[in-house]
Coordinates of C-alpha atoms and ligand atoms in Angstrom, one line a residue:
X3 CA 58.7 6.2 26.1
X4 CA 58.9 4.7 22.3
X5 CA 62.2 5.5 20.7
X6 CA 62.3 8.1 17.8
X7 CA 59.6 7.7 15.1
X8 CA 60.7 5.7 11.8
X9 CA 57.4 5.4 10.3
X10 CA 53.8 6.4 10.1
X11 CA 52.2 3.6 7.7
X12 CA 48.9 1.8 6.8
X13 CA 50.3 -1.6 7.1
X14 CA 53.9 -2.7 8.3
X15 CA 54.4 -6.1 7.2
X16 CA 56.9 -7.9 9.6
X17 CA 59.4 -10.2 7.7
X18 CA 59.6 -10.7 4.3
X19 CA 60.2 -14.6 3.4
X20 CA 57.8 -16.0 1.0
X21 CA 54.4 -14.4 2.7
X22 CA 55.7 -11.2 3.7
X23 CA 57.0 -10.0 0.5
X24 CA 54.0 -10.9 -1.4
X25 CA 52.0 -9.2 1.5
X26 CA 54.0 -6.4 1.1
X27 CA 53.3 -6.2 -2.3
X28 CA 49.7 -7.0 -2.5
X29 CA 49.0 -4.4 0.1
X30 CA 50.8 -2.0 -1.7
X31 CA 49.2 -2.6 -4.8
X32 CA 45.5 -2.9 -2.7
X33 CA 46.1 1.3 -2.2
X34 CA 47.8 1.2 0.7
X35 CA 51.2 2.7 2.2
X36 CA 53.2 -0.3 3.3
X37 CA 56.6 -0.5 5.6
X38 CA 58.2 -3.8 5.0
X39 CA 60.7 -4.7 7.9
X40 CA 63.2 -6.9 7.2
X41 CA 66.2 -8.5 9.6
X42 CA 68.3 -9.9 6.9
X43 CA 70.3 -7.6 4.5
X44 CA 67.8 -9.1 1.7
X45 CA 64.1 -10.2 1.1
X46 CA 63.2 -13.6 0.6
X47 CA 63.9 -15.7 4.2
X48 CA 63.8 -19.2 3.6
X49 CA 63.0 -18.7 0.1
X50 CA 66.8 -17.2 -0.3
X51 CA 68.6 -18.3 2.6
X52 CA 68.0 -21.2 2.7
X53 CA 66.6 -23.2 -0.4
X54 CA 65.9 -23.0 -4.3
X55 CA 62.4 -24.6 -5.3
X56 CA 59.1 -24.2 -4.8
X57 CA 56.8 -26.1 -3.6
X58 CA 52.8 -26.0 -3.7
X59 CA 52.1 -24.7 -6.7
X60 CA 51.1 -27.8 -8.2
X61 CA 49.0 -31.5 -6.4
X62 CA 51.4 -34.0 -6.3
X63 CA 49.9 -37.5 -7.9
X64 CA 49.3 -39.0 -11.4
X65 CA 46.8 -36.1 -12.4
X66 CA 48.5 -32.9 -10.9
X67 CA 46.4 -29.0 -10.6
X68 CA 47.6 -26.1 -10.0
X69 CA 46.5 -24.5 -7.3
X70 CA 48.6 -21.2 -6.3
X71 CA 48.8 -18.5 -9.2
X72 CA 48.8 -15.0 -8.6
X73 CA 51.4 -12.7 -7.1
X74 CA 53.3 -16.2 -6.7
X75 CA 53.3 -16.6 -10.9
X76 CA 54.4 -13.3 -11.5
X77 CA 57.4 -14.1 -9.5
X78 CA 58.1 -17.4 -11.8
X79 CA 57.5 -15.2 -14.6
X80 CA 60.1 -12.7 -13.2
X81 CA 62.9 -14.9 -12.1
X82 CA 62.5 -16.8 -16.1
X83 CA 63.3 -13.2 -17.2
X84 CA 66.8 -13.1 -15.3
X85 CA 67.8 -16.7 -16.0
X86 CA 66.8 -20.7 -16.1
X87 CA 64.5 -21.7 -13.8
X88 CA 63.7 -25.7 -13.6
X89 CA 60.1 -27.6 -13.3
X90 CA 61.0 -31.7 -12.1
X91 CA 59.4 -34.3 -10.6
X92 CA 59.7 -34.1 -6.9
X93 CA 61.4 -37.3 -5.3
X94 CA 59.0 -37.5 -2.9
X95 CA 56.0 -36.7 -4.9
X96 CA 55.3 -33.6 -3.0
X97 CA 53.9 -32.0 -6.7
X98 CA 56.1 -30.7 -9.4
X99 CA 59.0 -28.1 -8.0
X100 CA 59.9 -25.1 -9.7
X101 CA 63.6 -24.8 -9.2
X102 CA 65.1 -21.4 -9.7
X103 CA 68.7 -19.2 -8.5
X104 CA 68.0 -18.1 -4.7
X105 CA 70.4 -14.6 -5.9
X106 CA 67.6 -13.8 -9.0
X107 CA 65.3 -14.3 -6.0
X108 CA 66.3 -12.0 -3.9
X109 CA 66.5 -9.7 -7.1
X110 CA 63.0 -10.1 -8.3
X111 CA 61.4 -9.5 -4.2
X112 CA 63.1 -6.6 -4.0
X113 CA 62.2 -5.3 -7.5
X114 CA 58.4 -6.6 -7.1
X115 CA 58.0 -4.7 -3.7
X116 CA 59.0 -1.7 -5.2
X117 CA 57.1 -1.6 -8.5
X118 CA 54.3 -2.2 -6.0
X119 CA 54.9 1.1 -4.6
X120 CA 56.1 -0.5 -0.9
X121 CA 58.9 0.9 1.6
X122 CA 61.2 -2.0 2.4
X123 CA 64.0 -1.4 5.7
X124 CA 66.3 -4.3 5.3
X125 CA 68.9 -4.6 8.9
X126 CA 65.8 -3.7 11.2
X127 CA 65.0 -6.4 13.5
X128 CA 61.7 -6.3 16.0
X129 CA 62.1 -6.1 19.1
X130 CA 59.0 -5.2 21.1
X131 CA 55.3 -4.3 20.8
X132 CA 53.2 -1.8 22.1
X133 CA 49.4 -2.9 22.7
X134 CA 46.5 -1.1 24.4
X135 CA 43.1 -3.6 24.4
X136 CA 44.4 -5.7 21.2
X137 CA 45.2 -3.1 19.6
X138 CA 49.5 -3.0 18.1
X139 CA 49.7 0.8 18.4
X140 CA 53.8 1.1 17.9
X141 CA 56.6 -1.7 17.4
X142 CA 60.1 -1.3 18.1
X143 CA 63.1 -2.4 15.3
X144 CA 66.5 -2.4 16.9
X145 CA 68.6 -0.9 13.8
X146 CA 72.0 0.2 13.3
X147 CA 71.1 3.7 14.1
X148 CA 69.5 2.6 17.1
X149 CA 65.9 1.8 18.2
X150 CA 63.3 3.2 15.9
X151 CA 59.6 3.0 16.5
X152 CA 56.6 2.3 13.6
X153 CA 53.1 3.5 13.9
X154 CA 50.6 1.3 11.7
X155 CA 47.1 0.8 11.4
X156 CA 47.4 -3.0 10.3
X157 CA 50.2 -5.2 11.0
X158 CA 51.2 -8.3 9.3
X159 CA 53.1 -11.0 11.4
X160 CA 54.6 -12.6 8.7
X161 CA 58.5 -13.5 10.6
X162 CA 58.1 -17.3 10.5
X163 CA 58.2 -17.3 13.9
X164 CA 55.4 -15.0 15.2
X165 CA 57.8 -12.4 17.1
X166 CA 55.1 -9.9 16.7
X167 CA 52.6 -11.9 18.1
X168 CA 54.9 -12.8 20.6
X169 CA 56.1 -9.4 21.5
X170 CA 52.4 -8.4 22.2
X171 CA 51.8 -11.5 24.2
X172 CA 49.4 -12.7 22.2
X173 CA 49.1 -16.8 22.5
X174 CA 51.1 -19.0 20.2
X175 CA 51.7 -23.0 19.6
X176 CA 55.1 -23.1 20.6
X177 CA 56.9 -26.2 18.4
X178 CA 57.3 -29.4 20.4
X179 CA 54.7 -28.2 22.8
X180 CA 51.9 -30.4 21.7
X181 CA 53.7 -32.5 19.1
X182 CA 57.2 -32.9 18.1
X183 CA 59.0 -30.0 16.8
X184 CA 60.4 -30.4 12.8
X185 CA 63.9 -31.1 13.0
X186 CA 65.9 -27.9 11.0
X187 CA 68.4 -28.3 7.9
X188 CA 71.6 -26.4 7.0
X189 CA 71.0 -26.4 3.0
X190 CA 74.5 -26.8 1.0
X191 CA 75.4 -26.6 -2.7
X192 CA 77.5 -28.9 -4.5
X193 CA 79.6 -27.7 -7.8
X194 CA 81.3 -29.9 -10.7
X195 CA 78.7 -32.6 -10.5
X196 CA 78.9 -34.8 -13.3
X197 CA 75.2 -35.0 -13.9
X198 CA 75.4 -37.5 -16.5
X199 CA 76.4 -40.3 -14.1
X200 CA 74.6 -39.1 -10.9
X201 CA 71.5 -39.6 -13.0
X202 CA 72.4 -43.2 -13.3
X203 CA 72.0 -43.2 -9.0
X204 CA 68.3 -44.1 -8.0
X205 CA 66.8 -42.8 -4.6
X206 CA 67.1 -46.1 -3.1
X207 CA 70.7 -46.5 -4.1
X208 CA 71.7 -42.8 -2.3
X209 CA 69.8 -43.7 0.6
X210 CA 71.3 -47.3 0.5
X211 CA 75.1 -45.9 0.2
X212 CA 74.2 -43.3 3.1
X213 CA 73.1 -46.2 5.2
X214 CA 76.1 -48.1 4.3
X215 CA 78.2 -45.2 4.7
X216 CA 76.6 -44.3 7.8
X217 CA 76.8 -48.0 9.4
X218 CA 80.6 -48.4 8.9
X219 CA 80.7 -45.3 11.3
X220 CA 83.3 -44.0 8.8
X221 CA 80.9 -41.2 8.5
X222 CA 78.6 -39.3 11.1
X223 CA 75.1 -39.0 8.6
X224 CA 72.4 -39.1 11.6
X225 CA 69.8 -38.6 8.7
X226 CA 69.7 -41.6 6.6
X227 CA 68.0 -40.1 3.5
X228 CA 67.0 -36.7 2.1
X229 CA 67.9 -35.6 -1.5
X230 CA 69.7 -33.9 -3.6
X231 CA 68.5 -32.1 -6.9
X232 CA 69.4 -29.9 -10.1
X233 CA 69.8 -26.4 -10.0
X234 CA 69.4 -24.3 -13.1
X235 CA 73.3 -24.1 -13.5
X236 CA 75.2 -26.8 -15.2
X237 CA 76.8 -29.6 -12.8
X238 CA 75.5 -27.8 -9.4
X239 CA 73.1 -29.9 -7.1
X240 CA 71.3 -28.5 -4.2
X241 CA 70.6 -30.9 -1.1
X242 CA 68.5 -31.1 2.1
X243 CA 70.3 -33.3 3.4
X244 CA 71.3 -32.6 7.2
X245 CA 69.5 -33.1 10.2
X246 CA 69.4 -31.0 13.7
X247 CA 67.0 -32.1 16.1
X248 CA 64.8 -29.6 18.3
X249 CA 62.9 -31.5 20.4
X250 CA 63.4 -35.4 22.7
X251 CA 67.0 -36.1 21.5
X252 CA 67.7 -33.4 24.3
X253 CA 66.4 -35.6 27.0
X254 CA 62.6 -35.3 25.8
X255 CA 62.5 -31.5 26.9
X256 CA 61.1 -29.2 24.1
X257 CA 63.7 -26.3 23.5
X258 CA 62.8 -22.7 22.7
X259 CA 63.8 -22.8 19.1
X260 CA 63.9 -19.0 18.7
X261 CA 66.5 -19.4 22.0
X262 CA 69.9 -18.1 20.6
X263 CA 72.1 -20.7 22.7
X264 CA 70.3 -22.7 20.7
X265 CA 70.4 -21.2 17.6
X266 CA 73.9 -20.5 17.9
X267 CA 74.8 -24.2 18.8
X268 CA 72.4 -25.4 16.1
X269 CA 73.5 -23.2 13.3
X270 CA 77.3 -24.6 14.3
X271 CA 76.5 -28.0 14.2
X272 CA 74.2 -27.5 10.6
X273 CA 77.7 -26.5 9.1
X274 CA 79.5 -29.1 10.4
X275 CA 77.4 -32.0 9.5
X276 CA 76.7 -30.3 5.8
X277 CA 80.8 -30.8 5.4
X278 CA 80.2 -34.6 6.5
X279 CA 77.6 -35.2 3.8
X280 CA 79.5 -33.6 1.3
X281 CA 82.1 -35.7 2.0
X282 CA 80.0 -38.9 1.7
X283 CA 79.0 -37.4 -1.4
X284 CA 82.1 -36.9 -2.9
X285 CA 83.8 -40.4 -1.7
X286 CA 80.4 -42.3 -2.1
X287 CA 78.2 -41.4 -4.7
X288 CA 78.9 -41.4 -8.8
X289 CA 79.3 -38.0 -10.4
X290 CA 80.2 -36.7 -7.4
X291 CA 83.8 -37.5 -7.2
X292 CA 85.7 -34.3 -8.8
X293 CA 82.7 -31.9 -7.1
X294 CA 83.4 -29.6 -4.3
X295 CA 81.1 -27.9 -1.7
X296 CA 80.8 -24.3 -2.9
X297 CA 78.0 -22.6 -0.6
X298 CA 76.2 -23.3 2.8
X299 CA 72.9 -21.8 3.7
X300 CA 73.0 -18.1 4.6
X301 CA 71.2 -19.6 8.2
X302 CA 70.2 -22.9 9.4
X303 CA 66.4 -23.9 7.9
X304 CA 64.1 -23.8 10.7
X305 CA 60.8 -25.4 9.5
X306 CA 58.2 -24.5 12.6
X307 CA 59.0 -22.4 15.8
X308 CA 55.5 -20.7 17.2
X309 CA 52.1 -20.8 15.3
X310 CA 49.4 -18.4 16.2
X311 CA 46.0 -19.0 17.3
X312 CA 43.5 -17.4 15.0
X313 CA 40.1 -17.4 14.7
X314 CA 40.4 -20.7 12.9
X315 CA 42.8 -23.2 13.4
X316 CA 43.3 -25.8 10.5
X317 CA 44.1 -29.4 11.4
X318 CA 45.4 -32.9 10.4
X319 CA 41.5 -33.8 9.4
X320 CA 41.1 -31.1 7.7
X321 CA 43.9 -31.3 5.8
X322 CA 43.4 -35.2 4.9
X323 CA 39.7 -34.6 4.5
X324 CA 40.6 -32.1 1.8
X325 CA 38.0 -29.7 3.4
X326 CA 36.0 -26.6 1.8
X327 CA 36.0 -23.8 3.6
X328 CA 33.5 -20.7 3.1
X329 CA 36.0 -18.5 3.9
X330 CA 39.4 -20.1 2.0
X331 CA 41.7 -18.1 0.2
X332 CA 44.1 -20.6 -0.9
X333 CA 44.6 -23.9 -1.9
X334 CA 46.5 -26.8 -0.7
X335 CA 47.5 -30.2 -2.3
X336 CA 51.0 -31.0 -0.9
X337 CA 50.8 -34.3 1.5
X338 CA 51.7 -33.3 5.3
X339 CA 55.7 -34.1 5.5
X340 CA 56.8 -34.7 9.1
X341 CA 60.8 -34.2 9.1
X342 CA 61.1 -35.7 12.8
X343 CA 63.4 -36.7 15.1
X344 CA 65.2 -39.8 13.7
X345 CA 66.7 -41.4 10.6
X346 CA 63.5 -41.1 8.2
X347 CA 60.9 -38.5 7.2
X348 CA 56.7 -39.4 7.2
X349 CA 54.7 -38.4 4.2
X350 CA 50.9 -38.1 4.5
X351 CA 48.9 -37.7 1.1
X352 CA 45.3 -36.2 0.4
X353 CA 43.9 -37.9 -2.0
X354 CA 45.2 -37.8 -5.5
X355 CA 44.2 -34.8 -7.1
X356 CA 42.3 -32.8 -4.1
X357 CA 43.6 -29.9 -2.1
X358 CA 42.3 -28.5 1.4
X359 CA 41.0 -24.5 1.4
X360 CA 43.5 -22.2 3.7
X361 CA 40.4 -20.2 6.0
X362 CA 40.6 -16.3 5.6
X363 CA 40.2 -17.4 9.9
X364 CA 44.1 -18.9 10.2
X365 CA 45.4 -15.8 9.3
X366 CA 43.4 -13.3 11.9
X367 CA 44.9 -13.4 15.2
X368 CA 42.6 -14.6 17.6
X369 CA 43.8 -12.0 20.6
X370 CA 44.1 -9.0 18.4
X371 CA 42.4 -6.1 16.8
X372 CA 44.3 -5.6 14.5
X373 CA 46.7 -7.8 13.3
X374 CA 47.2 -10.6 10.7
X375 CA 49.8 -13.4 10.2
X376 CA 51.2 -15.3 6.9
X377 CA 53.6 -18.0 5.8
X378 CA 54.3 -21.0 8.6
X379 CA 53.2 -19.4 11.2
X380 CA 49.5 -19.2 10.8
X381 CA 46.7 -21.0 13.0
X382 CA 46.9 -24.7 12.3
X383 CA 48.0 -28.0 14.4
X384 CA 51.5 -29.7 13.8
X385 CA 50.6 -31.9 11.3
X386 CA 48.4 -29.1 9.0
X387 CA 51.2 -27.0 9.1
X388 CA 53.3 -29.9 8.1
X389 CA 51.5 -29.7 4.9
X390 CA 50.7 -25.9 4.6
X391 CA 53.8 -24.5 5.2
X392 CA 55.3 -24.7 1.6
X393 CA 56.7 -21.7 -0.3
X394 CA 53.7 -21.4 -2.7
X395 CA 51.1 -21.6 -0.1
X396 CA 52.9 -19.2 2.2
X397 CA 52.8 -16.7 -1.2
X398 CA 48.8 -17.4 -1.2
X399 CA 48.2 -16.3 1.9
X400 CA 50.2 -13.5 1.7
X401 CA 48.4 -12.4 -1.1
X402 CA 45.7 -12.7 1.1
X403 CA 46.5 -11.0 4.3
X404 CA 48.4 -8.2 2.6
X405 CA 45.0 -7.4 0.3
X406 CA 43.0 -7.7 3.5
X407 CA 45.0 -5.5 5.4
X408 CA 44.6 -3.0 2.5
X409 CA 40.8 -3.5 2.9
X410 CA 40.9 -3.0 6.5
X411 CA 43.4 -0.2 6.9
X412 CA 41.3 1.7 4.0
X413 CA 38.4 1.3 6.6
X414 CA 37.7 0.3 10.3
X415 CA 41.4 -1.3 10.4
X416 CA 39.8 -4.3 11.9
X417 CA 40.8 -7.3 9.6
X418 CA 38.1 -10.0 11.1
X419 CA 35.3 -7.1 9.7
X420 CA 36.7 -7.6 6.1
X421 CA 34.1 -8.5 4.1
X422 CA 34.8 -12.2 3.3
X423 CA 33.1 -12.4 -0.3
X424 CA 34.5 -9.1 -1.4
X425 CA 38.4 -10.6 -0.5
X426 CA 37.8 -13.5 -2.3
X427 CA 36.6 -11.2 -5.2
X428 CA 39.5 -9.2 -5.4
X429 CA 41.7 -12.3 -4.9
X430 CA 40.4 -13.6 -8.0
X431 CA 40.4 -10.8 -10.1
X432 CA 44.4 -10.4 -9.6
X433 CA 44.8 -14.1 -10.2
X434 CA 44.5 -16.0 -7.3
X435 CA 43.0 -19.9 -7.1
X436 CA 40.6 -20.3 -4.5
X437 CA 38.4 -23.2 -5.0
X438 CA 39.6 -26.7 -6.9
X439 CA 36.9 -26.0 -9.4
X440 CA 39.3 -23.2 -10.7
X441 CA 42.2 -25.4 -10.1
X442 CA 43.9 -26.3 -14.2
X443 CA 45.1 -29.1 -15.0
X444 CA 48.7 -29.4 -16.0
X445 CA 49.4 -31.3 -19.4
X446 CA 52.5 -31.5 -19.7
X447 CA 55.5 -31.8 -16.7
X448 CA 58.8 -30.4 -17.6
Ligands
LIG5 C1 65.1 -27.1 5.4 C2 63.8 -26.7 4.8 C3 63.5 -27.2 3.5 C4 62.2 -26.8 3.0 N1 62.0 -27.3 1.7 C5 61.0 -26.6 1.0 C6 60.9 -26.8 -0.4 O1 61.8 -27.4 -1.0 N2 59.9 -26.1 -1.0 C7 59.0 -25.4 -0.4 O2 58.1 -24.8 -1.0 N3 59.1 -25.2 1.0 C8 60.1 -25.8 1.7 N4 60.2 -25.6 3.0 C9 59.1 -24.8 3.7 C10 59.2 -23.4 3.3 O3 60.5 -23.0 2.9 C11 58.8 -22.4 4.5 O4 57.7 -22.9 5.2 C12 58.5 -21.0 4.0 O5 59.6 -20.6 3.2 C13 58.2 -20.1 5.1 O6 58.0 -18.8 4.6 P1 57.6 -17.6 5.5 O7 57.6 -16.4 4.7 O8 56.4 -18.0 6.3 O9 58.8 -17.5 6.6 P2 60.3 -17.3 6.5 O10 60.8 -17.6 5.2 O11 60.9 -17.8 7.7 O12 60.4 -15.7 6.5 C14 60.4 -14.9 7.7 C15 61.1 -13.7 7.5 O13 61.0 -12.9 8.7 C16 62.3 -12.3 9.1 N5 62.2 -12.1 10.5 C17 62.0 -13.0 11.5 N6 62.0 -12.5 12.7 C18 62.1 -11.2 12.4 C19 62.2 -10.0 13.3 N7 62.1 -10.2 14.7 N8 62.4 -8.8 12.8 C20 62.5 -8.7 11.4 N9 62.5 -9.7 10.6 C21 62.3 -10.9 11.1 C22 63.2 -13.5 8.6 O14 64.5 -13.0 8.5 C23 62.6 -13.9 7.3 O15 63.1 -13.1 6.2 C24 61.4 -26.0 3.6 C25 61.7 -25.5 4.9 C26 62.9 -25.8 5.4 C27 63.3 -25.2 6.8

């Protein structure tokens, strides 16, 4: 029997990171009644757990587009109204990153979801699925009241980890199945930087000094580079710095990365080593020497767990290829960036100024009726999702599922009948980029 009734909606949108909350809102705003369920005691996931910039918006390379707009600009827009935010470079030359205060985030989702008309229940965590021939007829949140149930005619699996797929056993990727799993990153924030003379300190010499450091086993940094960057508040850096590894250094046996041992052991370990680089930081590097650590990530940053099979599934070709698809409705540019297991990270580029559609097909569930996934765990291989999965992508295809599963619940609630020329239609009349053609130029970087 399903526990007491919470909620009879159009479309429930499941998590609200990056792609649920713009799901959540473009549903809304698409006409229809939207429940958006929430685990954490904010909206945002990794976008305000765990880190402050996005990426995707932009190509990376000596002639950069932009290729996300949208819902995703009108959050810019709204977090510039609350306070600094900061375009740079990338050090990687993943594109230009839009830097911004993770707490305005969590602000402007919950205020954008709103305006859009959406229900959001924050502390309600999935637990189980109910399914009859493909068909998500109930789910089950474990809140602090108890179990509730929801009743939708469209779900969006948009938890990162496809728990909604997984609750209604519908076949997933797991990470470190087919490929290596991403290692995962507890985030940290340093105060009292003297910006001034950390400026002076290239990328080479950092990752030179963390070798150094490293070497004289003085200091325990398994991840011999990563970065560290400006925040919109005077003489505080961000980093992604740390290093947890999910897959072979365990003996070559993929672990379950949703498993909470190993969650719990992980998220332990993340805090620990974030205290070791800080102190290389502070003894090593200049401007860093009066600084203190003044905030870990809320969680540890877990970049791939379970990616669905859809109807499509996008891969390393494609995403090198830079391939056209008649059914895209996004854009990416960023290269595919491999955080393995070991001391360095792989970078992958398309060519300089080209992007790779997102197919409508990666976000529709392959064994169900009547569900939809965003964010980084839609259909693609490893190394595609290695790309895909950054912030403004995940808000472009949230844009998308959420206006589809407006489309669909306004109709047969089936989101592979959506009419794929009328998506794309809307998507462009509120904003969205969908082909390179459309893609502007940026003139100036900041
Ligand atoms: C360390 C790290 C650094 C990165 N650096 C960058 C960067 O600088 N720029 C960039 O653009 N991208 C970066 N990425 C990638 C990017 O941040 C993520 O791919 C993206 O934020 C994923 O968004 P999402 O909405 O798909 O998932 P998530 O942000 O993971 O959101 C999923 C949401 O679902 C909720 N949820 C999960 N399960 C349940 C459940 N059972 N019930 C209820 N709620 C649930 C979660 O709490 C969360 O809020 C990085 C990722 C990591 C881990």
């Amino acid at each position: 029997m399903s526990p007491p009734l919470l909620a009879t909606v159009d479309v429930c949108v499941v998590g609200s990171g990056a792609a649920g909350s713009t799901a959540a809102i473009a549903a809304a705003r698409g006409g229809a009644r939207v429940l958006l369920i929430e685990k954490l005691p904010f909206l945002g996931g990794t976008s305000t757990a765990v880190l402050d910039t996005f990426y995707g918006f932009y190509t990376p390379g000596a002639r950069p587009h932009k290729v996300v707009a949208g819902i995703g600009d009108e959050v810019i827009a709204a977090l510039r109204a609350l306070g600094p935010v900061v375009e740079r470079p990338n050090t990687y030359g993943a594109g230009i990153g839009v830097t911004y205060l993770a707490e305005h985030l969590k602000v402007v989702w919950e205020r954008l979801v709103e305006l859009a008309g959406a229900r959001i229940l924050l502390h309600a965590f999935l637990q189980d699925a109910e399914v009859r021939d493909g068909i998500v007829e109930t789910i089950t949140v474990a809140t602090k009241s108890g179990l509730r149930s929801v009743r939708a005619r469209v779900f969006i699996d948009a938890s990162g980890d496809a728990d909604l797929c997984r609750f209604a056993g519908f076949a997933a990727e797991r990470a470190g199945e087919l490929e290596p799993a991403q290692t995962l990153t507890t985030t940290f924030r340093m105060a009292n930087v003297d910006g001034g003379r950390r400026a002076g300190v290239t990328r080479a010499d950092l990752h030179a000094a963390m070798a150094t450091a490293a070497e004289s086993g003085a200091y325990d940094l398994p991840r011999r580079e990563g970065s560290d960057h400006v925040t919109p508040v005077s003489g505080m850096t961000a980093t992604i710095m740390t290093r947890l590894e999910s897959t072979a250094a365990r003996g070559g046996e993929p672990v379950d990365i949703t498993d909470p041992d190993f969650l719990t052991a992980v998220e332990i370990a993340g805090r620990r080593q974030a205290l070791e680089y800080a102190r290389f930081l502070v003894d090593r590097v200049p401007g860093y020497e009066a600084s203190s650590l003044v905030a870990l990530g809320t969680q540890i940053g877990v970049r791939e767990t379970r990616r669905v099979y859809g109807d499509a599934r996008l891969t390393r070709d494609d995403v090198l290829g830079a391939r056209r698809f008649a059914d895209q409705i996004g854009l990416c540019g960023a290269p595919i960036e491999d955080h393995h297991v070991g001391v360095d990270t792989t970078w992958r580029y398309l060519p300089d100024g080209a992007a790779v559609g997102i197919p409508y097909g990666t976000l529709v569930v392959r064994d169900a009726v009547n569900v939809l996934v965003a964010g980084r765990c839609f259909s693609a291989t490893h190394d595609a999702h290695a790309s895909v999965r950054s912030m403004a992508q995940c808000m472009a295809m949230g844009q998308a599922a959420g206006t589809a599963a407006a489309i669909a619940a306004a109709g047969s609630a089936v989101p592979r009948e959506v009419d794929v020329a009328a998506l794309q239609a809307r998507l462009r009349r509120d904003g969205a980029i969908l082909a390179v053609e459309e893609a502007t130029p940026v003139v100036s970087v900041a």
